[in-house]
């Protein structure tokens, strides 16, 4: 009476306490366990409590977890009052060491799930009527119990007419895996093996289980597959097999041929090692006309090789997992595939200059190429992958992004973690920036040898600008030239620091370059100044249509005897003295700028032509001459003419009309004066006659 009351109080209390909370709290009636209430029902978790005797539980218990305890004994009617219990978990106890009494599960008419795995139970010793009360049971787990040599399980499970899923141990049987009794389980859809050793599967093995949809024999080591072991399973959608490491075995072909008569959607095969010596392409051939959607062939070694590995995938296939297969190369036609997993293979060398796809385009959304020793990917590797969302290239040896991604408008994740990337170059940065603008792309660069140097500062600044596009950026590290590592957790500061260091460096470079440029400029100016007249002379001579080389020896015929260069102040002297005394008296031809220069012609061209066409150039030196730009131009041009066109002959004749102090003369003129090629105008009538005579001698 007292306990019933306490129980009642507990129910009320716990309901009040826990209304609105979904978390577990210590149960009132038994502090060892934790409780949770929803909609007036109790969920009790007594796992890992070292319980050895099953306590009493409230009537409204719906789920009960007694796993991982020391329970050795289940008496009859233990759960009698728990009419509403739907789940009972007795996994990993020591039940098998003693016994379950025949009527242990009486009263559990609503139980839907019973978990009895890992209890060292012997199926042989279980009471025949044990499961009879469990009329609602849907899921039964009896895995990892029985010792080798157990008989068929049909005897104890046949009363469970509503059973849909059975997980159990199969030991060392051949032929009839199940006796006829199991055929009463009309609803059984799912079979999963625990401990399992099967010598052989043949057409009788599943003869009584024709409604099976899900068959997981991945824990079995099956020695032989006969033809048609699965032929009767017309509803079979999922099959998982494990070939373990047994040699001398060829049953895979039989399995694949059987698949035509099933509804297979998902096929998992592990450890084909030693069984096939080439790429398991038969799988695709045999499954071509089935409704297969998912194929997983993993942990299988492709021994040998050398043959072509070109296969056309079944059109219905969407997911292909070939991970951990030691693949060296492969090429598939996969227009309809949506996910491809080839992690843990050796495709690095092959993918450096080949693609794996043999069709122009694919529906692929996810590709996993991690752990493949990839150091370089061919530029076009993802061409035709317009729907691609995720690329996993983690755990490879990439040092650069060499593949084209610009067309991957649906890309969400590019996983480049655990590679050897130091930075992206400007081309790659541009491409990815464009993608950032148009897609939701995120990039994972964790565990790369990123560089924190002046040559990567562009890259770092760019990362700073797009920090939210880099997954786990706070855990990136980058390395300075000094071999120090910094974490990106205060990335902004790091980049600012590098920026500052590098701008110093850039400043030094800029200053040094500016210095060098200035030096070169000064040198050039010096040279140009030093050779200014030579350059000018060359320039005008090149422009002049009269320019030609005049050999010295030949008796040259000049148009003029002399070109007279004078400043306008001396015009009277020219008209009144020069023309009468030279032209008229001696019949000479003089070239005078006022009279003989061609109008319309550039004055400098006129000057150079006059110098070139005259035997001598007479400079009438006065103070005005020295100050006149054009006079000095003519003087210098005539000097150059002497040097460059007349083989060093002196063309110039200086006539000093004014008295001029030597210090007033330009250096060049002084040199000529010292060479005696000058004459002074006497300014008295006797001297003048002599002067004109001398002139005649020189000019004719
Ligand atoms: C439990 O099951 C019994 C009998 O089926 C029912 O009368 C009762 O309302 C259920 N609920 C609770 C909270 O006990
Ligand atoms: C029972 O508890 C164990 C340990 O806490 C847990 O792993 C297991 O999933 C639980 N069982 C169920 C059916 O929830
Ligand atoms: C049950 O036994 C299997 C095989 O020994 C083991 O892998 C698994 O972890 C065990 N499960 C529990 C819950 O102890
Ligand atoms: C299976 O049976 C064979 C012969 O019947 C026996 O040699 C082998 O030990 C048995 N294996 C197991 C795991 O019971
Ligand atoms: C698939 O079916 C088509 C027509 O039903 C047939 O022509 C083709 O040979 C079959 N392919 C395979 C690999 O069985
Ligand atoms: C790959 O397969 C080998 C051989 O079957 C196995 O030993 C290894 O653990 C597997 N590796 C991974 C990562 O699955
Ligand atoms: C694929 O590998 C085989 C053997 O390793 C080789 O003979 C074949 O040429 C390779 N194919 C390509 C396209 O590299
Ligand atoms: C960046 O790298 C790619 C691939 O290595 C190369 O094609 C491109 O010319 C590089 N761009 C620059 C600016 O160095
Ligand atoms: C990238 O790959 C690594 C290694 O496989 C993984 O740990 C990480 O979670 C992946 N990153 C993202 C964003 O999924
Ligand atoms: C970053 O690294 C720390 C320490 O290695 C780790 O605890 C944390 O989970 C990492 N964060 C992310 C987002 O990976």
Short mmCIF file of C-alpha atoms in Angstrom, two decimals, residues 310-485:
data_model
loop_
_atom_site.label_atom_id
_atom_site.label_comp_id
_atom_site.label_asym_id
_atom_site.label_seq_id
_atom_site.Cartn_x
_atom_site.Cartn_y
_atom_site.Cartn_z
CA UNK A 310 36.70 2.35 -69.05
CA UNK A 311 33.17 1.67 -67.92
CA UNK A 312 29.73 3.03 -68.51
CA UNK A 313 27.85 3.44 -65.25
CA UNK A 314 24.22 2.30 -64.92
CA UNK A 315 21.97 5.31 -65.68
CA UNK A 316 20.11 4.90 -62.38
CA UNK A 317 23.31 5.07 -60.33
CA UNK A 318 23.65 8.20 -58.22
CA UNK A 319 26.27 7.48 -55.59
CA UNK A 320 29.50 5.65 -56.17
CA UNK A 321 31.94 4.96 -53.37
CA UNK A 322 35.28 3.48 -54.39
CA UNK A 323 37.23 4.60 -51.35
CA UNK A 324 40.28 2.74 -50.06
CA UNK A 325 40.64 0.63 -53.20
CA UNK A 326 44.25 1.37 -54.21
CA UNK A 327 42.96 2.66 -57.54
CA UNK A 328 45.73 3.95 -59.81
CA UNK A 329 43.59 5.19 -62.62
CA UNK A 330 40.03 4.93 -63.83
CA UNK A 331 37.78 6.48 -66.38
CA UNK A 332 34.01 6.35 -66.14
CA UNK A 333 31.09 7.51 -68.19
CA UNK A 334 28.89 9.02 -65.52
CA UNK A 335 26.39 11.54 -66.87
CA UNK A 336 23.86 10.85 -64.09
CA UNK A 337 26.07 10.25 -61.07
CA UNK A 338 25.61 12.80 -58.25
CA UNK A 339 28.28 11.80 -55.77
CA UNK A 340 31.64 10.15 -56.17
CA UNK A 341 33.91 9.14 -53.31
CA UNK A 342 37.41 7.96 -54.20
CA UNK A 343 39.24 8.91 -51.01
CA UNK A 344 42.17 6.76 -49.90
CA UNK A 345 43.37 5.76 -53.35
CA UNK A 346 46.53 6.42 -55.37
CA UNK A 347 45.20 8.60 -58.16
CA UNK A 348 47.78 11.40 -57.74
CA UNK A 349 49.95 10.55 -60.72
CA UNK A 350 47.02 9.77 -63.01
CA UNK A 351 45.05 12.94 -62.24
CA UNK A 352 48.08 15.16 -62.87
CA UNK A 353 47.32 14.92 -66.57
CA UNK A 354 44.09 12.94 -66.98
CA UNK A 355 40.48 13.39 -66.04
CA UNK A 356 38.46 10.56 -64.58
CA UNK A 357 35.31 11.38 -66.50
CA UNK A 358 34.63 9.94 -69.89
CA UNK A 359 31.43 11.77 -70.73
CA UNK A 360 31.11 15.41 -71.81
CA UNK A 361 29.14 16.38 -68.72
CA UNK A 362 27.99 15.00 -65.40
CA UNK A 363 25.38 15.73 -62.72
CA UNK A 364 28.00 15.27 -60.03
CA UNK A 365 27.35 17.40 -56.94
CA UNK A 366 29.88 15.99 -54.51
CA UNK A 367 33.34 14.66 -55.19
CA UNK A 368 35.76 13.41 -52.60
CA UNK A 369 39.35 13.16 -53.84
CA UNK A 370 41.02 13.33 -50.44
CA UNK A 371 44.00 11.15 -49.45
CA UNK A 372 45.19 10.53 -53.00
CA UNK A 373 48.72 12.02 -53.03
CA UNK A 374 47.54 14.58 -55.59
CA UNK A 375 50.23 17.17 -56.33
CA UNK A 376 48.75 18.73 -59.45
CA UNK A 377 45.37 18.51 -61.14
CA UNK A 378 44.90 18.80 -64.87
CA UNK A 379 43.37 22.18 -65.80
CA UNK A 380 40.15 20.71 -67.23
CA UNK A 381 39.48 18.22 -64.43
CA UNK A 382 36.14 19.78 -63.43
CA UNK A 383 34.96 20.78 -66.88
CA UNK A 384 31.41 19.60 -67.50
CA UNK A 385 30.71 19.49 -63.75
CA UNK A 386 28.26 22.38 -63.79
CA UNK A 387 26.29 21.14 -60.75
CA UNK A 388 29.25 20.56 -58.47
CA UNK A 389 28.67 21.72 -54.88
CA UNK A 390 31.49 20.23 -52.86
CA UNK A 391 35.04 19.36 -53.76
CA UNK A 392 37.10 17.60 -51.14
CA UNK A 393 40.81 17.73 -51.92
CA UNK A 394 41.99 17.51 -48.33
CA UNK A 395 45.04 15.45 -47.33
CA UNK A 396 46.88 15.79 -50.63
CA UNK A 397 50.12 17.47 -51.70
CA UNK A 398 48.79 20.40 -53.74
CA UNK A 399 51.10 23.43 -53.88
CA UNK A 400 49.00 25.46 -56.28
CA UNK A 401 45.46 25.70 -57.59
CA UNK A 402 46.06 24.76 -61.21
CA UNK A 403 42.60 23.59 -62.15
CA UNK A 404 39.82 25.63 -63.68
CA UNK A 405 36.89 26.46 -61.41
CA UNK A 406 35.56 29.58 -63.07
CA UNK A 407 32.47 27.80 -64.40
CA UNK A 408 31.51 26.10 -61.11
CA UNK A 409 28.65 28.44 -60.26
CA UNK A 410 27.09 26.07 -57.71
CA UNK A 411 30.22 25.37 -55.74
CA UNK A 412 29.70 25.73 -51.97
CA UNK A 413 32.80 24.14 -50.49
CA UNK A 414 36.32 23.69 -51.71
CA UNK A 415 38.18 21.73 -49.07
CA UNK A 416 41.91 22.22 -49.48
CA UNK A 417 42.86 21.43 -45.91
CA UNK A 418 46.02 19.41 -45.20
CA UNK A 419 47.83 20.35 -48.42
CA UNK A 420 51.05 22.23 -49.12
CA UNK A 421 49.64 25.53 -50.36
CA UNK A 422 51.63 28.63 -49.48
CA UNK A 423 49.38 31.19 -51.16
CA UNK A 424 47.21 31.78 -54.24
CA UNK A 425 48.71 33.76 -57.10
CA UNK A 426 46.97 36.80 -58.56
CA UNK A 427 45.21 34.87 -61.34
CA UNK A 428 43.70 32.44 -58.84
CA UNK A 429 42.73 35.27 -56.51
CA UNK A 430 40.88 36.99 -59.37
CA UNK A 431 39.03 33.81 -60.29
CA UNK A 432 38.00 33.08 -56.72
CA UNK A 433 37.01 36.70 -56.05
CA UNK A 434 34.64 36.44 -58.99
CA UNK A 435 33.25 33.21 -57.58
CA UNK A 436 32.81 34.80 -54.13
CA UNK A 437 30.72 37.51 -55.75
CA UNK A 438 28.46 35.08 -57.60
CA UNK A 439 28.33 31.99 -55.38
CA UNK A 440 28.25 30.96 -51.73
CA UNK A 441 31.67 29.35 -52.03
CA UNK A 442 33.61 28.65 -48.87
CA UNK A 443 37.18 27.44 -48.77
CA UNK A 444 38.91 25.38 -46.11
CA UNK A 445 42.66 25.99 -45.92
CA UNK A 446 43.32 24.43 -42.53
CA UNK A 447 46.75 22.84 -42.10
CA UNK A 448 48.49 24.35 -45.08
CA UNK A 449 51.97 25.85 -45.02
CA UNK A 450 50.70 29.40 -45.61
CA UNK A 451 53.37 32.04 -46.10
CA UNK A 452 53.48 35.35 -44.21
CA UNK A 453 55.92 37.25 -46.40
CA UNK A 454 56.01 40.38 -48.48
CA UNK A 455 55.33 38.43 -51.67
CA UNK A 456 52.11 37.01 -50.20
CA UNK A 457 50.81 40.22 -48.65
CA UNK A 458 48.30 40.60 -51.49
CA UNK A 459 46.95 37.15 -50.74
CA UNK A 460 46.76 37.83 -46.99
CA UNK A 461 45.00 41.15 -47.49
CA UNK A 462 42.56 39.40 -49.78
CA UNK A 463 41.86 36.74 -47.14
CA UNK A 464 41.27 39.52 -44.65
CA UNK A 465 38.73 41.04 -46.98
CA UNK A 466 36.89 37.72 -47.33
CA UNK A 467 37.44 36.17 -43.88
CA UNK A 468 33.89 34.85 -43.71
CA UNK A 469 34.56 32.76 -46.82
CA UNK A 470 37.29 30.73 -45.16
CA UNK A 471 36.20 27.82 -42.99
CA UNK A 472 37.93 27.57 -39.59
CA UNK A 473 40.17 30.54 -40.43
CA UNK A 474 40.97 31.12 -36.74
CA UNK A 475 42.92 27.86 -36.77
CA UNK A 476 45.07 28.65 -39.83
CA UNK A 477 48.72 29.29 -39.27
CA UNK A 478 51.16 31.09 -41.46
CA UNK A 479 54.91 31.07 -41.48
CA UNK A 480 57.32 34.01 -41.54
CA UNK A 481 60.71 33.91 -43.25
CA UNK A 482 62.12 33.62 -39.75
CA UNK A 483 60.31 30.27 -39.44
CA UNK A 484 57.96 31.66 -36.77
CA UNK A 485 54.37 30.59 -36.93
#
